[in-house]
Amino acid sequence: MKLKIAVLAGDGIGPEIMEQGVAVLSAVAEKFGHEVSYKEALCGAHAIDEVGDPFPEETFQACKEADAVLFASVGDPKFDNNPSAKVRPEQGLLAMRKKLGLYANIRPVETFDCLVHKSPLKDELVRGADFVCIRELTGGMYFGKKQEPAVNADGVEDALDTNYYSRPEVERILRVGYQYARARRKHLTVVDKANVLASSRLWRKVAQEMMGEYPDVTTDFMYVDNAAMRMIQDPRFFDVIVTENTFGDILTDEGSCITGSMGLLPSASTGSSTPVFEPIHGSWPQGKGLNIANPLAQILSVAMLFEYFDLKNEGKLIREAVNASLDQNVRTPEIQVEGGEKYGTKEVGAWIVKYIKNS
């Protein structure tokens, strides 16, 4: 198979983990006889510094022309600490999602038995937790009508974000949720705040109407505050969660902590154009250049990339290599066992590449 991959390394630790992700992708492609070409492109703070735009047109075209995008991270403290900044790295990420029509964000949350002790939750709660969050990605407050902070006619400073959704937007993301539920344990939880928000009442109305189309799937509904609590009290309850943009952003980060490290979880964003595969964590500028960033989420994002194209054996081999590295304590500092050998970003990536080549 021939694959054209747009590589967006971005900011902070992005280039370091991307180097390992590309190395693994290339090793797997060579082993299975695939032909892969790469095109690097600017995004985030790096792109602002270079061309003044966090998602320049050249990057958009590179993404459109690719079969898939491998993305790392964006973000820089100089923008985080400046509320008046007109252009921000995260705007590039939102622009990419909108321009590529990436309305479905797929975030699996799966625990690793050898790392359960790293979870903030008790062993008996977290062991065996395995669920998928489906987050709507191009609607809601992130893309609704906005009013930046300003003094109004009454002399009071105010601001506005609009949480807008249409029926077609809700239907298409619910269908993604049902498809995943059918392929897993046939349990879908729709998360909303229908007791307060009109937009959530639309979500619940549409979901209730669609339930009959999927009689083999158990559908339940949960308010977002209850879902956040249930995720901590009983994460094994969930199979597939589907929810709107803002709730999904918060819940998926909460879910990621269950595993013991945000450096372990990949994600995919899919829709009407080129799919994007990326780790769920941010740019972690404090770790930049120190060779301590965990590359596993980036590497597992490569597994999701192969699986998207139905190359299941390729994805399986990557997951096998990652599990082997964890079992043999080839780990970056934040998940290493006490007294274990020191491995950095490069060393973990190299070990996994070697495993793939020798398997």
Coordinates of C-alpha atoms in Angstrom, one line a residue:
M1 CA 0.0 0.0 0.0
K2 CA 1.2 3.5 -0.8
L3 CA 0.6 6.2 1.9
K4 CA 1.3 9.9 1.8
I5 CA 1.6 11.3 5.4
A6 CA 1.6 14.9 6.4
V7 CA 3.8 15.4 9.4
L8 CA 2.9 18.2 11.8
A9 CA 5.4 18.1 14.7
G10 CA 4.3 21.5 16.2
D11 CA 5.7 22.8 19.4
G12 CA 7.3 21.9 22.7
I13 CA 8.1 18.1 22.9
G14 CA 6.2 17.6 19.5
P15 CA 9.3 17.3 17.3
E16 CA 10.9 14.8 19.8
I17 CA 8.0 12.4 20.0
M18 CA 7.2 12.9 16.3
E19 CA 10.7 11.6 15.4
Q20 CA 9.9 8.4 17.2
G21 CA 6.5 8.1 15.7
V22 CA 7.8 8.5 12.2
A23 CA 10.6 6.0 12.9
V24 CA 8.0 3.4 14.0
L25 CA 5.8 4.1 11.1
S26 CA 8.7 3.6 8.7
A27 CA 9.8 0.4 10.4
V28 CA 6.4 -1.1 10.2
A29 CA 5.9 0.0 6.6
E30 CA 9.2 -1.6 5.6
K31 CA 8.4 -4.8 7.3
F32 CA 5.0 -5.2 5.7
G33 CA 6.1 -3.9 2.2
H34 CA 4.2 -0.5 2.3
E35 CA 5.5 2.6 0.5
V36 CA 5.3 5.7 2.7
S37 CA 6.2 9.3 1.8
Y38 CA 6.3 12.2 4.2
K39 CA 5.7 15.9 3.9
E40 CA 6.5 18.1 6.9
A41 CA 4.5 21.2 7.5
L42 CA 4.3 24.1 10.0
C43 CA 1.6 24.5 12.7
G44 CA 1.1 26.1 16.1
A45 CA 3.5 28.6 17.8
H46 CA 6.3 27.5 15.4
A47 CA 4.1 28.5 12.5
I48 CA 3.2 31.8 14.1
D49 CA 6.8 32.6 14.6
E50 CA 7.7 31.7 11.0
V51 CA 4.7 33.0 9.0
G52 CA 2.3 34.6 11.5
D53 CA -0.4 32.0 11.1
P54 CA -0.8 28.9 13.3
F55 CA -2.3 26.8 10.4
P56 CA -1.0 28.4 7.1
E57 CA -2.5 27.6 3.7
E58 CA 0.6 25.6 2.8
T59 CA 0.0 23.3 5.7
F60 CA -3.7 23.0 4.9
Q61 CA -2.9 22.0 1.3
A62 CA -0.3 19.4 2.6
C63 CA -3.0 17.9 4.8
K64 CA -5.6 17.8 2.0
E65 CA -3.2 16.1 -0.3
A66 CA -2.2 13.5 2.2
D67 CA -3.8 10.2 3.0
A68 CA -3.4 10.9 6.7
V69 CA -1.9 13.5 9.1
L70 CA 0.4 12.5 11.9
F71 CA 0.2 15.4 14.4
A72 CA 2.1 15.9 17.7
S73 CA 1.2 19.0 19.7
V74 CA 0.8 22.8 19.8
G75 CA 1.1 25.4 22.5
D76 CA 3.6 27.8 24.1
P77 CA 3.7 29.6 27.4
K78 CA 4.3 33.0 25.8
F79 CA 0.7 32.7 24.4
D80 CA -0.9 31.0 27.4
N81 CA 0.3 33.9 29.6
N82 CA -0.9 36.6 27.3
P83 CA -4.7 36.9 27.4
S84 CA -4.6 39.7 24.8
A85 CA -2.8 37.7 22.2
K86 CA -4.8 38.0 18.9
V87 CA -3.3 34.8 17.4
R88 CA -2.8 31.6 19.4
P89 CA -1.3 28.2 18.6
E90 CA -4.5 26.4 19.5
Q91 CA -6.3 28.4 16.8
G92 CA -4.3 26.4 14.3
L93 CA -5.6 23.2 15.8
L94 CA -9.2 24.4 15.6
A95 CA -8.7 25.6 12.0
M96 CA -7.3 22.2 11.0
R97 CA -10.3 20.4 12.5
K98 CA -12.8 22.8 10.8
K99 CA -11.1 22.9 7.4
L100 CA -10.6 19.2 7.2
G101 CA -14.2 18.5 8.5
L102 CA -12.9 16.4 11.4
Y103 CA -16.1 16.2 13.4
A104 CA -15.3 12.9 15.3
N105 CA -12.6 12.7 17.9
I106 CA -11.9 9.1 18.9
R107 CA -10.1 8.7 22.3
P108 CA -9.6 5.2 23.6
V109 CA -8.9 4.9 27.4
E110 CA -7.3 1.5 28.2
T111 CA -5.3 0.5 31.3
F112 CA -2.1 -1.4 31.2
D113 CA -1.9 -4.0 34.0
C114 CA 1.8 -3.3 34.6
L115 CA 1.0 0.4 35.2
V116 CA -2.2 0.2 37.3
H117 CA -0.1 1.2 40.3
K118 CA 0.5 4.6 38.6
S119 CA -3.2 5.4 38.4
P120 CA -4.6 7.8 41.1
L121 CA -7.5 5.3 41.4
K122 CA -7.4 2.1 43.5
D123 CA -6.4 -1.1 41.7
E124 CA -9.8 -2.7 42.1
L125 CA -11.5 0.3 40.4
V126 CA -9.2 0.8 37.5
R127 CA -7.9 -2.6 36.5
G128 CA -9.7 -3.7 33.3
A129 CA -11.1 -0.3 32.5
D130 CA -11.4 -0.1 28.7
F131 CA -13.7 2.5 27.0
V132 CA -13.8 4.9 24.1
C133 CA -14.8 8.6 24.2
I134 CA -16.3 9.9 21.0
R135 CA -16.2 13.7 21.1
E136 CA -17.9 15.9 18.6
L137 CA -15.2 18.2 17.3
T138 CA -16.4 20.9 15.1
G139 CA -19.4 22.4 16.8
G140 CA -20.5 23.7 20.2
M141 CA -18.9 26.6 22.0
Y142 CA -15.5 26.2 20.4
F143 CA -16.9 27.2 17.0
G144 CA -20.1 29.1 17.9
K145 CA -20.6 32.8 17.8
K146 CA -18.3 34.7 20.1
Q147 CA -17.9 38.1 21.7
E148 CA -14.5 38.8 23.1
P149 CA -14.3 40.6 26.5
A150 CA -15.4 44.2 26.0
V151 CA -17.3 46.9 27.9
N152 CA -20.9 47.0 27.0
A153 CA -23.4 49.8 26.8
D154 CA -24.0 49.6 30.6
G155 CA -20.3 50.0 31.3
V156 CA -19.8 46.4 32.3
E157 CA -17.2 44.2 30.7
D158 CA -18.7 41.0 29.4
A159 CA -18.1 38.2 26.9
L160 CA -20.1 35.6 25.0
D161 CA -19.7 32.0 23.7
T162 CA -22.6 30.3 21.9
N163 CA -23.1 26.5 22.3
Y164 CA -24.7 25.9 18.9
Y165 CA -25.6 22.5 17.4
S166 CA -27.8 21.4 14.5
R167 CA -29.6 18.1 14.1
P168 CA -27.3 16.9 11.3
E169 CA -24.3 17.6 13.4
V170 CA -25.7 15.6 16.3
E171 CA -27.0 12.7 14.1
R172 CA -23.6 12.1 12.4
I173 CA -21.6 11.9 15.6
L174 CA -24.2 9.7 17.3
R175 CA -23.9 7.3 14.3
V176 CA -20.1 7.2 14.9
G177 CA -20.8 6.3 18.5
Y178 CA -23.2 3.6 17.6
Q179 CA -20.8 2.1 15.1
Y180 CA -18.1 1.9 17.7
A181 CA -20.5 0.4 20.3
R182 CA -21.6 -2.3 17.8
A183 CA -18.0 -3.3 17.3
R184 CA -17.3 -3.4 21.0
R185 CA -19.5 -4.4 23.9
K186 CA -22.7 -2.8 22.6
H187 CA -23.2 -0.2 25.2
L188 CA -23.5 3.5 24.4
T189 CA -23.6 6.3 27.0
V190 CA -24.8 9.7 25.7
V191 CA -23.5 12.5 27.9
D192 CA -25.3 15.8 28.0
K193 CA -26.7 18.4 30.4
A194 CA -30.3 18.2 29.2
N195 CA -31.8 19.4 32.5
V196 CA -30.2 22.9 31.9
L197 CA -29.0 23.4 28.3
A198 CA -31.3 23.7 25.2
S199 CA -28.5 22.3 23.0
S200 CA -28.3 19.2 25.2
R201 CA -32.0 18.7 25.0
L202 CA -31.5 18.6 21.2
W203 CA -28.8 15.9 21.7
R204 CA -31.1 13.8 23.9
K205 CA -34.1 14.2 21.6
V206 CA -32.1 13.1 18.6
A207 CA -30.5 10.2 20.4
Q208 CA -33.8 8.9 21.7
E209 CA -35.2 9.0 18.2
M210 CA -32.1 7.1 16.9
M211 CA -32.1 4.4 19.5
G212 CA -34.6 2.3 17.6
E213 CA -32.2 2.0 14.7
Y214 CA -29.7 0.2 16.9
P215 CA -31.7 -2.3 19.0
D216 CA -28.6 -4.4 19.6
V217 CA -27.0 -1.6 21.5
T218 CA -27.9 -0.6 25.0
T219 CA -28.3 3.2 25.1
D220 CA -28.2 5.1 28.4
F221 CA -28.1 8.8 29.2
M222 CA -26.0 10.6 31.8
Y223 CA -25.6 14.2 32.8
V224 CA -22.0 15.4 32.4
D225 CA -21.5 16.0 36.1
N226 CA -22.7 12.5 36.9
A227 CA -20.5 11.1 34.1
A228 CA -17.4 12.8 35.5
M229 CA -18.1 11.3 38.9
R230 CA -18.9 7.9 37.5
M231 CA -15.7 7.9 35.5
I232 CA -13.8 8.1 38.8
Q233 CA -16.0 5.8 40.8
D234 CA -16.6 3.1 38.3
P235 CA -14.6 3.5 35.0
R236 CA -15.4 -0.1 34.0
F237 CA -19.1 0.8 33.6
F238 CA -18.4 2.6 30.3
D239 CA -17.9 1.1 26.9
V240 CA -18.5 3.9 24.4
I241 CA -19.2 7.5 25.5
V242 CA -20.5 10.1 23.0
T243 CA -20.8 13.8 23.8
E244 CA -20.5 17.3 22.6
N245 CA -17.3 19.3 22.1
T246 CA -16.7 21.0 25.4
F247 CA -17.9 18.2 27.6
G248 CA -15.8 15.8 25.5
D249 CA -12.7 17.9 25.9
I250 CA -13.0 17.8 29.7
L251 CA -14.1 14.2 30.1
T252 CA -11.4 12.8 27.8
D253 CA -8.6 14.5 29.8
E254 CA -10.2 13.2 33.0
G255 CA -10.3 9.7 31.5
S256 CA -6.7 9.8 30.4
C257 CA -5.6 10.2 34.1
I258 CA -7.1 6.8 34.9
T259 CA -4.2 5.1 33.1
G260 CA -1.6 6.8 35.2
S261 CA 0.0 8.9 32.5
M262 CA -1.3 11.1 29.7
G263 CA 1.7 9.9 27.7
L264 CA 0.1 6.6 27.0
L265 CA -3.1 7.5 25.1
P266 CA -3.5 8.1 21.3
S267 CA -6.4 9.6 19.4
A268 CA -7.9 9.9 16.0
S269 CA -9.9 12.7 14.4
T270 CA -12.0 11.7 11.4
G271 CA -14.7 13.2 9.2
S272 CA -15.1 14.3 5.6
S273 CA -11.5 14.7 4.7
T274 CA -8.0 13.6 5.7
P275 CA -7.9 11.9 9.1
V276 CA -5.5 13.1 11.8
F277 CA -3.8 10.9 14.4
E278 CA -2.3 12.4 17.5
P279 CA -1.4 11.9 21.2
I280 CA -4.0 13.4 23.6
H281 CA -1.4 15.3 25.6
G282 CA -0.1 18.8 25.0
S283 CA 3.2 20.3 24.1
W284 CA 4.7 20.2 27.6
P285 CA 7.2 23.0 27.0
Q286 CA 8.9 22.3 30.3
G287 CA 10.1 19.0 28.9
K288 CA 11.3 20.3 25.6
G289 CA 14.8 19.2 24.6
L290 CA 15.3 17.1 27.8
N291 CA 14.8 13.6 26.2
I292 CA 12.2 12.7 28.9
A293 CA 8.9 12.9 27.0
N294 CA 7.0 9.7 26.7
P295 CA 6.6 8.8 23.0
L296 CA 4.2 5.9 23.5
A297 CA 1.0 8.0 22.8
Q298 CA 2.5 9.2 19.5
I299 CA 3.6 5.7 18.6
L300 CA 0.1 4.3 19.5
S301 CA -1.4 7.0 17.3
V302 CA 0.6 5.4 14.4
A303 CA -1.1 2.1 15.3
M304 CA -4.5 3.8 15.0
L305 CA -3.4 5.2 11.7
F306 CA -2.7 1.8 10.3
E307 CA -5.9 0.4 11.7
Y308 CA -7.9 3.2 10.1
F309 CA -6.7 1.8 6.7
D310 CA -7.7 -1.7 7.8
L311 CA -4.1 -2.7 8.2
K312 CA -4.8 -4.6 11.4
N313 CA -1.6 -6.7 11.6
E314 CA 0.5 -3.6 11.4
G315 CA -1.4 -1.9 14.2
K316 CA -1.3 -5.1 16.2
L317 CA 2.5 -5.3 15.9
I318 CA 2.9 -1.8 17.2
R319 CA 0.7 -2.5 20.2
E320 CA 2.6 -5.7 20.9
A321 CA 5.9 -3.7 20.8
V322 CA 4.6 -1.1 23.1
N323 CA 3.3 -3.7 25.6
A324 CA 6.7 -5.5 25.4
S325 CA 8.5 -2.3 26.2
L326 CA 6.4 -1.6 29.2
D327 CA 6.7 -5.2 30.5
Q328 CA 10.4 -5.0 30.2
N329 CA 10.5 -1.6 32.0
V330 CA 11.8 0.2 28.9
R331 CA 10.0 3.4 30.0
T332 CA 10.5 7.1 30.3
P333 CA 10.9 8.5 33.8
E334 CA 7.3 9.3 34.7
I335 CA 6.2 5.7 34.5
Q336 CA 9.5 3.9 35.3
V337 CA 9.6 1.5 38.2
E338 CA 11.6 2.5 41.2
G339 CA 15.3 1.7 40.6
G340 CA 14.6 0.9 37.0
E341 CA 17.1 1.7 34.2
K342 CA 16.9 5.2 32.8
Y343 CA 15.4 5.5 29.3
G344 CA 14.7 8.7 27.4
T345 CA 12.4 9.5 24.5
K346 CA 15.0 8.4 21.9
E347 CA 15.9 5.2 23.7
V348 CA 12.3 4.0 24.1
G349 CA 11.6 4.8 20.4
A350 CA 14.7 3.0 19.3
W351 CA 13.9 -0.1 21.4
I352 CA 10.4 -0.3 19.9
V353 CA 11.8 0.1 16.4
K354 CA 14.3 -2.7 17.1
Y355 CA 11.5 -4.9 18.4
I356 CA 9.5 -4.4 15.2
K357 CA 12.4 -5.1 12.9
N358 CA 13.3 -8.3 14.8
S359 CA 9.8 -9.7 15.2

